[in-house]
Amino acid sequence: MVPPADAIPPVRHADAPAPGELLGSHYDHCFGCGEAQPHGLHLQARAGDGVSITAEFTVRPAHQGAPGLAHGGVLTSALDETLGSLNWLLRTIAVTGRLETDFVRPVPVDTQLFLQAEVTAVAGRKIYSSAVGRIGGPDGPVAVRAKALFIEVKVDHFIDNGRSAEIQAAMSDPDQIRRVRAFEVNP
């Protein structure tokens, strides 16, 4: 995915979390970051410098595909969650439009995957980003890579397409930031 020639560099929003700050779950029931998902990834993301984040999660037995190895779809979910979390630094509601994943090496169960992601360009409602996942530490060998295109949407996208009970519960959250974040990265 190559941004068009007229794309501009991303600009971190003035109210974005500070570098090093834990972003927290955007929605308790999210498979990627929600604490209420017993078999979810429980991915932890932190704001980085510029428009970047770091994240990590541990591959558990519930995440395996081949015996003892992470399922490729789970790794793709981790990349999607990490890339989607970047939009919080832009303070933009956006959904995944396209995600390309390259699997470089197997990721064993009980391995911690370290992810680094950044927004590379913005063109109108399109947000271009990339990520890399490493095993054994932030400087470990590359296991997965991804490039993504996110599309900015209005909150109506979720209201019109989500299940009413979950939408109402999220919109009723007394914590204004969590209420806004609930609608930031889902497709």
Backbone as JSON Lines, residues from 0, in Angstrom:
{"i":0,"aa":"M","n":[0.84,-1.17,0.0],"ca":[0.0,0.0,0.0],"c":[0.89,1.24,0.0]}
{"i":1,"aa":"V","n":[0.8,1.94,-1.06],"ca":[1.61,3.14,-1.19],"c":[0.69,4.35,-1.14]}
{"i":2,"aa":"P","n":[0.97,5.29,-0.25],"ca":[0.15,6.51,-0.2],"c":[0.27,7.28,-1.5]}
{"i":3,"aa":"P","n":[-0.77,8.03,-1.87],"ca":[-0.7,8.83,-3.09],"c":[0.34,9.95,-2.94]}
{"i":4,"aa":"A","n":[0.72,10.51,-4.07],"ca":[1.75,11.55,-4.08],"c":[1.35,12.78,-3.27]}
{"i":5,"aa":"D","n":[0.05,13.04,-3.15],"ca":[-0.39,14.23,-2.4],"c":[-0.63,13.96,-0.91]}
{"i":6,"aa":"A","n":[-0.27,12.77,-0.43],"ca":[-0.43,12.45,1.0],"c":[0.49,13.35,1.82]}
{"i":7,"aa":"I","n":[0.08,13.59,3.05],"ca":[0.86,14.45,3.95],"c":[1.35,13.64,5.15]}
{"i":8,"aa":"P","n":[2.41,14.13,5.79],"ca":[2.87,13.44,7.0],"c":[1.8,13.53,8.1]}
{"i":9,"aa":"P","n":[1.69,12.52,8.96],"ca":[0.7,12.56,10.03],"c":[1.07,13.6,11.07]}
{"i":10,"aa":"V","n":[0.05,14.12,11.74],"ca":[0.27,15.1,12.81],"c":[-0.37,14.57,14.08]}
{"i":11,"aa":"R","n":[0.44,14.41,15.1],"ca":[-0.05,13.95,16.4],"c":[-0.97,15.02,16.98]}
{"i":12,"aa":"H","n":[-2.14,14.6,17.44],"ca":[-3.11,15.53,18.01],"c":[-2.56,16.11,19.31]}
{"i":13,"aa":"A","n":[-2.84,17.38,19.56],"ca":[-2.34,18.05,20.77],"c":[-2.81,17.37,22.05]}
{"i":14,"aa":"D","n":[-3.96,16.73,22.02],"ca":[-4.5,16.05,23.21],"c":[-4.2,14.55,23.23]}
{"i":15,"aa":"A","n":[-3.33,14.08,22.36],"ca":[-2.98,12.65,22.33],"c":[-2.24,12.28,23.62]}
{"i":16,"aa":"P","n":[-2.33,11.02,24.03],"ca":[-1.58,10.59,25.21],"c":[-0.09,10.86,25.03]}
{"i":17,"aa":"A","n":[0.58,11.15,26.11],"ca":[2.01,11.45,26.09],"c":[2.82,10.19,25.78]}
{"i":18,"aa":"P","n":[4.0,10.35,25.17],"ca":[4.86,9.19,24.92],"c":[5.09,8.41,26.22]}
{"i":19,"aa":"G","n":[4.96,7.08,26.1],"ca":[5.12,6.2,27.25],"c":[3.82,5.9,27.99]}
{"i":20,"aa":"E","n":[2.77,6.68,27.72],"ca":[1.5,6.48,28.42],"c":[0.77,5.25,27.9]}
{"i":21,"aa":"L","n":[0.26,4.43,28.81],"ca":[-0.52,3.26,28.46],"c":[-1.85,3.72,27.89]}
{"i":22,"aa":"L","n":[-2.22,3.2,26.71],"ca":[-3.47,3.61,26.07],"c":[-4.68,2.95,26.72]}
{"i":23,"aa":"G","n":[-4.52,1.77,27.25],"ca":[-5.64,1.08,27.87],"c":[-6.59,0.52,26.83]}
{"i":24,"aa":"S","n":[-7.55,-0.23,27.3],"ca":[-8.53,-0.85,26.42],"c":[-9.47,0.21,25.85]}
{"i":25,"aa":"H","n":[-9.77,0.1,24.56],"ca":[-10.75,1.03,24.01],"c":[-12.17,0.53,24.25]}
{"i":26,"aa":"Y","n":[-12.31,-0.78,24.55],"ca":[-13.63,-1.36,24.8],"c":[-13.39,-2.68,25.53]}
{"i":27,"aa":"D","n":[-14.03,-2.88,26.68],"ca":[-13.78,-4.05,27.52],"c":[-14.01,-5.38,26.81]}
{"i":28,"aa":"H","n":[-14.88,-5.4,25.81],"ca":[-15.2,-6.65,25.13],"c":[-14.45,-6.83,23.81]}
{"i":29,"aa":"C","n":[-13.5,-5.95,23.52],"ca":[-12.69,-6.07,22.31],"c":[-11.8,-7.31,22.4]}
{"i":30,"aa":"F","n":[-11.77,-8.13,21.35],"ca":[-10.91,-9.31,21.33],"c":[-9.44,-8.92,21.45]}
{"i":31,"aa":"G","n":[-9.06,-7.81,20.87],"ca":[-7.65,-7.4,20.88],"c":[-7.16,-6.86,22.21]}
{"i":32,"aa":"C","n":[-7.92,-5.96,22.83],"ca":[-7.41,-5.29,24.02],"c":[-8.32,-5.38,25.24]}
{"i":33,"aa":"G","n":[-9.52,-5.91,25.08],"ca":[-10.49,-5.91,26.18],"c":[-10.18,-6.9,27.28]}
{"i":34,"aa":"E","n":[-10.3,-6.43,28.5],"ca":[-10.07,-7.27,29.67],"c":[-11.21,-8.25,29.9]}
{"i":35,"aa":"A","n":[-12.39,-7.99,29.34],"ca":[-13.55,-8.86,29.56],"c":[-13.57,-10.06,28.61]}
{"i":36,"aa":"Q","n":[-12.6,-10.16,27.73],"ca":[-12.52,-11.29,26.79],"c":[-11.59,-12.35,27.36]}
{"i":37,"aa":"P","n":[-12.13,-13.47,27.85],"ca":[-11.27,-14.47,28.49],"c":[-10.21,-15.06,27.55]}
{"i":38,"aa":"H","n":[-10.49,-15.18,26.27],"ca":[-9.52,-15.74,25.33],"c":[-8.93,-14.68,24.41]}
{"i":39,"aa":"G","n":[-9.18,-13.41,24.72],"ca":[-8.66,-12.31,23.9],"c":[-7.16,-12.16,24.04]}
{"i":40,"aa":"L","n":[-6.63,-11.21,23.31],"ca":[-5.18,-10.98,23.31],"c":[-4.71,-10.19,24.52]}
{"i":41,"aa":"H","n":[-5.59,-9.37,25.07],"ca":[-5.24,-8.49,26.21],"c":[-4.0,-7.66,25.86]}
{"i":42,"aa":"L","n":[-3.97,-7.2,24.63],"ca":[-2.85,-6.42,24.11],"c":[-2.71,-5.11,24.88]}
{"i":43,"aa":"Q","n":[-1.51,-4.78,25.26],"ca":[-1.2,-3.55,25.97],"c":[-0.44,-2.62,25.03]}
{"i":44,"aa":"A","n":[-0.98,-1.44,24.76],"ca":[-0.33,-0.48,23.86],"c":[0.06,0.78,24.6]}
{"i":45,"aa":"R","n":[1.2,1.33,24.22],"ca":[1.7,2.58,24.8],"c":[1.99,3.57,23.68]}
{"i":46,"aa":"A","n":[1.69,4.83,23.96],"ca":[2.0,5.89,23.01],"c":[3.52,5.99,22.86]}
{"i":47,"aa":"G","n":[3.95,6.23,21.64],"ca":[5.37,6.44,21.36],"c":[5.6,7.88,20.95]}
{"i":48,"aa":"D","n":[6.75,8.15,20.4],"ca":[7.06,9.48,19.87],"c":[6.35,9.66,18.54]}
{"i":49,"aa":"G","n":[6.1,10.91,18.18],"ca":[5.44,11.19,16.91],"c":[4.08,10.51,16.88]}
{"i":50,"aa":"V","n":[3.77,9.85,15.77],"ca":[2.51,9.12,15.65],"c":[2.87,7.63,15.59]}
{"i":51,"aa":"S","n":[3.35,7.13,16.74],"ca":[3.76,5.73,16.84],"c":[3.32,5.16,18.18]}
{"i":52,"aa":"I","n":[3.24,3.85,18.22],"ca":[2.96,3.16,19.47],"c":[3.8,1.89,19.54]}
{"i":53,"aa":"T","n":[3.91,1.37,20.75],"ca":[4.46,0.04,20.97],"c":[3.37,-0.76,21.68]}
{"i":54,"aa":"A","n":[3.38,-2.06,21.48],"ca":[2.39,-2.92,22.11],"c":[3.0,-4.29,22.32]}
{"i":55,"aa":"E","n":[2.36,-5.06,23.19],"ca":[2.81,-6.43,23.39],"c":[1.67,-7.3,23.87]}
{"i":56,"aa":"F","n":[1.81,-8.58,23.58],"ca":[0.89,-9.58,24.12],"c":[1.6,-10.92,24.13]}
{"i":57,"aa":"T","n":[1.11,-11.79,24.98],"ca":[1.67,-13.13,25.09],"c":[0.75,-14.12,24.39]}
{"i":58,"aa":"V","n":[1.32,-14.93,23.51],"ca":[0.56,-15.96,22.8],"c":[0.25,-17.08,23.81]}
{"i":59,"aa":"R","n":[-1.03,-17.29,24.05],"ca":[-1.47,-18.32,25.0],"c":[-1.95,-19.55,24.23]}
{"i":60,"aa":"P","n":[-2.13,-20.66,24.93],"ca":[-2.6,-21.88,24.26],"c":[-3.9,-21.69,23.47]}
{"i":61,"aa":"A","n":[-4.79,-20.82,23.93],"ca":[-6.05,-20.57,23.21],"c":[-5.83,-19.87,21.88]}
{"i":62,"aa":"H","n":[-4.62,-19.37,21.62],"ca":[-4.3,-18.63,20.4],"c":[-3.59,-19.48,19.35]}
{"i":63,"aa":"Q","n":[-3.45,-20.77,19.59],"ca":[-2.65,-21.58,18.66],"c":[-3.45,-22.07,17.46]}
{"i":64,"aa":"G","n":[-2.73,-22.29,16.39],"ca":[-3.28,-22.88,15.18],"c":[-2.66,-24.26,15.05]}
{"i":65,"aa":"A","n":[-1.45,-24.32,14.48],"ca":[-0.7,-25.58,14.47],"c":[-0.27,-25.86,15.91]}
{"i":66,"aa":"P","n":[-0.04,-27.12,16.25],"ca":[0.33,-27.44,17.64],"c":[1.52,-26.63,18.13]}
{"i":67,"aa":"G","n":[1.28,-25.87,19.2],"ca":[2.35,-25.11,19.83],"c":[2.71,-23.81,19.16]}
{"i":68,"aa":"L","n":[1.99,-23.43,18.1],"ca":[2.32,-22.2,17.37],"c":[1.1,-21.28,17.27]}
{"i":69,"aa":"A","n":[1.35,-19.99,17.26],"ca":[0.27,-19.0,17.15],"c":[-0.46,-19.16,15.82]}
{"i":70,"aa":"H","n":[-1.75,-19.0,15.85],"ca":[-2.59,-19.01,14.65],"c":[-2.31,-17.71,13.88]}
{"i":71,"aa":"G","n":[-2.17,-17.81,12.57],"ca":[-1.91,-16.62,11.76],"c":[-2.99,-15.56,11.88]}
{"i":72,"aa":"G","n":[-4.24,-15.97,12.03],"ca":[-5.33,-15.02,12.2],"c":[-5.22,-14.25,13.51]}
{"i":73,"aa":"V","n":[-4.72,-14.91,14.54],"ca":[-4.52,-14.24,15.83],"c":[-3.42,-13.2,15.7]}
{"i":74,"aa":"L","n":[-2.34,-13.56,15.01],"ca":[-1.25,-12.59,14.8],"c":[-1.74,-11.41,13.97]}
{"i":75,"aa":"T","n":[-2.56,-11.67,12.97],"ca":[-3.13,-10.59,12.17],"c":[-4.03,-9.71,13.04]}
{"i":76,"aa":"S","n":[-4.79,-10.32,13.93],"ca":[-5.63,-9.54,14.86],"c":[-4.78,-8.63,15.73]}
{"i":77,"aa":"A","n":[-3.65,-9.15,16.21],"ca":[-2.76,-8.33,17.04],"c":[-2.22,-7.14,16.25]}
{"i":78,"aa":"L","n":[-1.87,-7.38,15.0],"ca":[-1.39,-6.29,14.15],"c":[-2.5,-5.27,13.89]}
{"i":79,"aa":"D","n":[-3.71,-5.76,13.61],"ca":[-4.84,-4.86,13.35],"c":[-5.14,-4.02,14.58]}
{"i":80,"aa":"E","n":[-5.14,-4.63,15.74],"ca":[-5.39,-3.9,17.0],"c":[-4.33,-2.83,17.23]}
{"i":81,"aa":"T","n":[-3.08,-3.2,17.01],"ca":[-1.98,-2.26,17.21],"c":[-2.07,-1.1,16.22]}
{"i":82,"aa":"L","n":[-2.27,-1.41,14.95],"ca":[-2.39,-0.37,13.93],"c":[-3.61,0.51,14.17]}
{"i":83,"aa":"G","n":[-4.72,-0.08,14.56],"ca":[-5.92,0.7,14.85],"c":[-5.74,1.63,16.03]}
{"i":84,"aa":"S","n":[-4.94,1.22,17.0],"ca":[-4.71,2.06,18.18],"c":[-3.97,3.35,17.83]}
{"i":85,"aa":"L","n":[-3.26,3.35,16.72],"ca":[-2.58,4.57,16.29],"c":[-3.55,5.72,16.09]}
{"i":86,"aa":"N","n":[-4.77,5.41,15.71],"ca":[-5.74,6.47,15.42],"c":[-6.09,7.29,16.66]}
{"i":87,"aa":"W","n":[-5.87,6.72,17.84],"ca":[-6.1,7.48,19.07],"c":[-5.1,8.64,19.17]}
{"i":88,"aa":"L","n":[-3.91,8.48,18.6],"ca":[-2.92,9.57,18.62],"c":[-3.31,10.69,17.66]}
{"i":89,"aa":"L","n":[-4.12,10.35,16.64],"ca":[-4.63,11.36,15.71],"c":[-5.96,11.93,16.2]}
{"i":90,"aa":"R","n":[-6.56,11.24,17.18],"ca":[-7.9,11.54,17.71],"c":[-8.92,11.48,16.56]}
{"i":91,"aa":"T","n":[-8.81,10.38,15.8],"ca":[-9.67,10.15,14.65],"c":[-10.37,8.81,14.81]}
{"i":92,"aa":"I","n":[-11.65,8.77,14.5],"ca":[-12.37,7.51,14.45],"c":[-12.16,6.94,13.06]}
{"i":93,"aa":"A","n":[-11.59,5.73,13.0],"ca":[-11.27,5.13,11.71],"c":[-11.44,3.62,11.78]}
{"i":94,"aa":"V","n":[-11.68,3.01,10.65],"ca":[-11.85,1.56,10.55],"c":[-10.84,1.0,9.55]}
{"i":95,"aa":"T","n":[-10.54,-0.27,9.71],"ca":[-9.62,-0.93,8.81],"c":[-10.24,-1.06,7.43]}
{"i":96,"aa":"G","n":[-9.56,-0.52,6.43],"ca":[-10.01,-0.67,5.05],"c":[-9.27,-1.8,4.36]}
{"i":97,"aa":"R","n":[-8.0,-1.93,4.68],"ca":[-7.17,-2.99,4.09],"c":[-6.02,-3.27,5.03]}
{"i":98,"aa":"L","n":[-5.66,-4.53,5.12],"ca":[-4.55,-4.95,5.98],"c":[-3.78,-6.04,5.26]}
{"i":99,"aa":"E","n":[-2.5,-5.79,5.02],"ca":[-1.63,-6.78,4.38],"c":[-0.64,-7.27,5.43]}
{"i":100,"aa":"T","n":[-0.58,-8.58,5.6],"ca":[0.28,-9.18,6.61],"c":[1.3,-10.1,5.97]}
{"i":101,"aa":"D","n":[2.54,-9.99,6.42],"ca":[3.61,-10.89,6.0],"c":[4.04,-11.69,7.22]}
{"i":102,"aa":"F","n":[4.03,-13.0,7.1],"ca":[4.46,-13.88,8.17],"c":[5.9,-14.29,7.89]}
{"i":103,"aa":"V","n":[6.81,-13.88,8.77],"ca":[8.23,-14.09,8.54],"c":[8.75,-15.34,9.23]}
{"i":104,"aa":"R","n":[8.28,-15.6,10.45],"ca":[8.71,-16.8,11.19],"c":[7.63,-17.23,12.15]}
{"i":105,"aa":"P","n":[7.6,-18.5,12.53],"ca":[6.58,-18.99,13.46],"c":[6.72,-18.32,14.83]}
{"i":106,"aa":"V","n":[5.59,-18.19,15.51],"ca":[5.57,-17.61,16.86],"c":[5.04,-18.69,17.81]}
{"i":107,"aa":"P","n":[5.9,-19.24,18.67],"ca":[5.48,-20.31,19.57],"c":[4.52,-19.82,20.66]}
{"i":108,"aa":"V","n":[3.69,-20.73,21.13],"ca":[2.84,-20.46,22.29],"c":[3.75,-20.1,23.47]}
{"i":109,"aa":"D","n":[3.26,-19.23,24.34],"ca":[3.98,-18.7,25.52],"c":[5.06,-17.7,25.15]}
{"i":110,"aa":"T","n":[5.11,-17.28,23.89],"ca":[6.05,-16.25,23.45],"c":[5.39,-14.89,23.58]}
{"i":111,"aa":"Q","n":[6.17,-13.91,24.0],"ca":[5.67,-12.54,24.02],"c":[6.03,-11.89,22.69]}
{"i":112,"aa":"L","n":[5.01,-11.29,22.05],"ca":[5.2,-10.6,20.78],"c":[5.25,-9.11,21.05]}
{"i":113,"aa":"F","n":[6.31,-8.46,20.6],"ca":[6.51,-7.02,20.76],"c":[6.19,-6.36,19.42]}
{"i":114,"aa":"L","n":[5.28,-5.39,19.44],"ca":[4.84,-4.74,18.21],"c":[5.2,-3.26,18.23]}
{"i":115,"aa":"Q","n":[5.6,-2.76,17.08],"ca":[5.88,-1.34,16.9],"c":[5.1,-0.91,15.67]}
{"i":116,"aa":"A","n":[4.4,0.22,15.77],"ca":[3.59,0.69,14.65],"c":[3.68,2.2,14.53]}
{"i":117,"aa":"E","n":[3.47,2.68,13.3],"ca":[3.48,4.12,13.07],"c":[2.57,4.47,11.91]}
{"i":118,"aa":"V","n":[2.0,5.66,11.98],"ca":[1.27,6.21,10.85],"c":[2.31,6.8,9.92]}
{"i":119,"aa":"T","n":[2.23,6.46,8.64],"ca":[3.23,6.93,7.69],"c":[2.75,8.09,6.83]}
{"i":120,"aa":"A","n":[1.42,8.18,6.61],"ca":[0.9,9.27,5.77],"c":[-0.62,9.37,5.95]}
{"i":121,"aa":"V","n":[-1.14,10.54,5.59],"ca":[-2.58,10.79,5.61],"c":[-2.95,11.45,4.29]}
{"i":122,"aa":"A","n":[-4.04,10.97,3.69],"ca":[-4.55,11.55,2.43],"c":[-6.07,11.63,2.55]}
{"i":123,"aa":"G","n":[-6.56,12.81,2.9],"ca":[-8.0,12.97,3.1],"c":[-8.46,12.12,4.26]}
{"i":124,"aa":"R","n":[-9.42,11.21,4.0],"ca":[-9.93,10.31,5.04],"c":[-9.1,9.05,5.18]}
{"i":125,"aa":"K","n":[-8.08,8.88,4.36],"ca":[-7.25,7.67,4.37],"c":[-6.02,7.86,5.25]}
{"i":126,"aa":"I","n":[-5.78,6.85,6.09],"ca":[-4.65,6.87,7.01],"c":[-3.8,5.64,6.7]}
{"i":127,"aa":"Y","n":[-2.55,5.84,6.34],"ca":[-1.63,4.76,5.99],"c":[-0.71,4.48,7.18]}
{"i":128,"aa":"S","n":[-0.52,3.21,7.49],"ca":[0.32,2.87,8.63],"c":[1.03,1.54,8.4]}
{"i":129,"aa":"S","n":[2.04,1.28,9.23],"ca":[2.78,0.02,9.14],"c":[3.15,-0.45,10.54]}
{"i":130,"aa":"A","n":[3.42,-1.75,10.65],"ca":[3.79,-2.34,11.94],"c":[4.73,-3.51,11.72]}
{"i":131,"aa":"V","n":[5.46,-3.82,12.78],"ca":[6.34,-4.98,12.8],"c":[6.19,-5.65,14.16]}
{"i":132,"aa":"G","n":[6.2,-6.99,14.17],"ca":[6.13,-7.74,15.41],"c":[7.38,-8.58,15.58]}
{"i":133,"aa":"R","n":[7.95,-8.52,16.77],"ca":[9.21,-9.23,17.05],"c":[9.03,-10.17,18.24]}
{"i":134,"aa":"I","n":[9.78,-11.25,18.23],"ca":[9.74,-12.18,19.35],"c":[11.04,-12.07,20.16]}
{"i":135,"aa":"G","n":[10.92,-12.3,21.46],"ca":[12.11,-12.28,22.32],"c":[12.5,-10.9,22.81]}
{"i":136,"aa":"G","n":[11.79,-9.86,22.43],"ca":[12.1,-8.51,22.88],"c":[11.91,-7.51,21.76]}
{"i":137,"aa":"P","n":[11.92,-6.22,22.1],"ca":[11.71,-5.18,21.08],"c":[12.75,-5.17,19.97]}
{"i":138,"aa":"D","n":[13.92,-5.75,20.21],"ca":[14.96,-5.83,19.19],"c":[15.16,-7.25,18.68]}
{"i":139,"aa":"G","n":[14.22,-8.14,19.02],"ca":[14.33,-9.55,18.62],"c":[14.05,-9.75,17.15]}
{"i":140,"aa":"P","n":[14.1,-10.99,16.72],"ca":[13.87,-11.27,15.3],"c":[12.44,-10.95,14.88]}
{"i":141,"aa":"V","n":[12.3,-10.46,13.66],"ca":[10.98,-10.11,13.11],"c":[10.2,-11.39,12.85]}
{"i":142,"aa":"A","n":[8.94,-11.41,13.34],"ca":[8.06,-12.55,13.11],"c":[6.95,-12.2,12.12]}
{"i":143,"aa":"V","n":[6.42,-10.97,12.21],"ca":[5.33,-10.52,11.34],"c":[5.51,-9.05,10.99]}
{"i":144,"aa":"R","n":[4.97,-8.68,9.82],"ca":[4.94,-7.28,9.38],"c":[3.56,-7.01,8.79]}
{"i":145,"aa":"A","n":[3.17,-5.75,8.82],"ca":[1.89,-5.4,8.21],"c":[1.91,-3.96,7.71]}
{"i":146,"aa":"K","n":[1.1,-3.74,6.69],"ca":[0.79,-2.4,6.21],"c":[-0.72,-2.3,6.2]}
{"i":147,"aa":"A","n":[-1.22,-1.13,6.54],"ca":[-2.67,-0.98,6.63],"c":[-3.14,0.35,6.07]}
{"i":148,"aa":"L","n":[-4.38,0.33,5.66],"ca":[-5.09,1.53,5.24],"c":[-6.33,1.62,6.12]}
{"i":149,"aa":"F","n":[-6.44,2.69,6.89],"ca":[-7.62,2.96,7.7],"c":[-8.4,4.09,7.05]}
{"i":150,"aa":"I","n":[-9.71,4.04,7.21],"ca":[-10.61,5.05,6.65],"c":[-11.33,5.75,7.79]}
{"i":151,"aa":"E","n":[-11.22,7.07,7.8],"ca":[-11.91,7.86,8.82],"c":[-13.42,7.75,8.61]}
{"i":152,"aa":"V","n":[-14.16,7.52,9.7],"ca":[-15.62,7.43,9.65],"c":[-16.22,8.26,10.78]}
{"i":153,"aa":"K","n":[-17.5,8.47,10.7],"ca":[-18.23,9.13,11.77],"c":[-18.75,8.05,12.72]}
{"i":154,"aa":"V","n":[-19.1,8.43,13.93],"ca":[-19.59,7.47,14.92],"c":[-20.86,6.77,14.43]}
{"i":155,"aa":"D","n":[-21.59,7.39,13.51],"ca":[-22.8,6.76,12.95],"c":[-22.49,5.4,12.32]}
{"i":156,"aa":"H","n":[-21.28,5.2,11.83],"ca":[-20.88,3.92,11.26],"c":[-21.15,2.79,12.27]}
{"i":157,"aa":"F","n":[-20.84,3.02,13.53],"ca":[-21.01,2.01,14.57],"c":[-22.46,1.94,15.04]}
{"i":158,"aa":"I","n":[-23.08,3.1,15.17],"ca":[-24.48,3.15,15.63],"c":[-25.38,2.45,14.62]}
{"i":159,"aa":"D","n":[-25.15,2.67,13.34],"ca":[-25.99,2.07,12.3],"c":[-25.73,0.58,12.09]}
{"i":160,"aa":"N","n":[-24.55,0.1,12.44],"ca":[-24.18,-1.28,12.11],"c":[-23.98,-2.2,13.31]}
{"i":161,"aa":"G","n":[-23.77,-1.64,14.5],"ca":[-23.53,-2.47,15.68],"c":[-24.82,-2.94,16.33]}
{"i":162,"aa":"R","n":[-24.7,-3.89,17.25],"ca":[-25.87,-4.36,18.0],"c":[-26.25,-3.31,19.03]}
{"i":163,"aa":"S","n":[-27.54,-3.03,19.11],"ca":[-28.05,-1.94,19.96],"c":[-27.6,-2.03,21.4]}
{"i":164,"aa":"A","n":[-27.68,-3.21,22.01],"ca":[-27.35,-3.35,23.43],"c":[-25.91,-2.92,23.69]}
{"i":165,"aa":"E","n":[-24.97,-3.36,22.85],"ca":[-23.57,-3.0,23.05],"c":[-23.34,-1.51,22.77]}
{"i":166,"aa":"I","n":[-23.99,-0.99,21.74],"ca":[-23.84,0.43,21.42],"c":[-24.35,1.28,22.58]}
{"i":167,"aa":"Q","n":[-25.52,0.96,23.09],"ca":[-26.09,1.72,24.21],"c":[-25.21,1.62,25.45]}
{"i":168,"aa":"A","n":[-24.7,0.43,25.74],"ca":[-23.82,0.27,26.9],"c":[-22.57,1.13,26.76]}
{"i":169,"aa":"A","n":[-21.96,1.12,25.58],"ca":[-20.76,1.92,25.36],"c":[-21.07,3.42,25.45]}
{"i":170,"aa":"M","n":[-22.2,3.83,24.88],"ca":[-22.56,5.24,24.89],"c":[-22.99,5.72,26.28]}
{"i":171,"aa":"S","n":[-23.36,4.79,27.16],"ca":[-23.78,5.15,28.51],"c":[-22.62,5.18,29.5]}
{"i":172,"aa":"D","n":[-21.44,4.8,29.07],"ca":[-20.29,4.79,29.98],"c":[-20.07,6.21,30.51]}
{"i":173,"aa":"P","n":[-20.03,6.39,31.83],"ca":[-19.85,7.73,32.39],"c":[-18.46,8.33,32.12]}
{"i":174,"aa":"D","n":[-17.5,7.49,31.78],"ca":[-16.15,7.97,31.48],"c":[-16.13,8.44,30.02]}
{"i":175,"aa":"Q","n":[-16.06,9.75,29.83],"ca":[-16.15,10.33,28.49],"c":[-15.07,9.8,27.55]}
{"i":176,"aa":"I","n":[-13.86,9.64,28.04],"ca":[-12.78,9.17,27.17],"c":[-13.05,7.73,26.74]}
{"i":177,"aa":"R","n":[-13.44,6.86,27.67],"ca":[-13.75,5.48,27.3],"c":[-14.95,5.43,26.35]}
{"i":178,"aa":"R","n":[-15.9,6.32,26.54],"ca":[-17.08,6.36,25.67],"c":[-16.64,6.67,24.23]}
{"i":179,"aa":"V","n":[-15.77,7.63,24.07],"ca":[-15.28,7.99,22.73],"c":[-14.41,6.87,22.17]}
{"i":180,"aa":"R","n":[-13.52,6.32,22.99],"ca":[-12.58,5.3,22.51],"c":[-13.28,4.01,22.11]}
{"i":181,"aa":"A","n":[-14.47,3.73,22.65],"ca":[-15.17,2.5,22.3],"c":[-15.44,2.4,20.8]}
{"i":182,"aa":"F","n":[-15.46,3.53,20.13],"ca":[-15.83,3.54,18.72],"c":[-14.65,3.88,17.81]}
{"i":183,"aa":"E","n":[-13.43,3.67,18.26],"ca":[-12.31,4.16,17.47],"c":[-11.71,3.22,16.45]}
{"i":184,"aa":"V","n":[-11.71,1.91,16.66],"ca":[-10.93,1.07,15.75],"c":[-11.66,-0.12,15.16]}
{"i":185,"aa":"N","n":[-12.9,-0.32,15.47],"ca":[-13.58,-1.51,14.97],"c":[-13.96,-1.38,13.51]}
{"i":186,"aa":"P","n":[-13.98,-2.52,12.77],"ca":[-14.35,-2.45,11.36],"c":[-15.85,-2.24,11.17]}
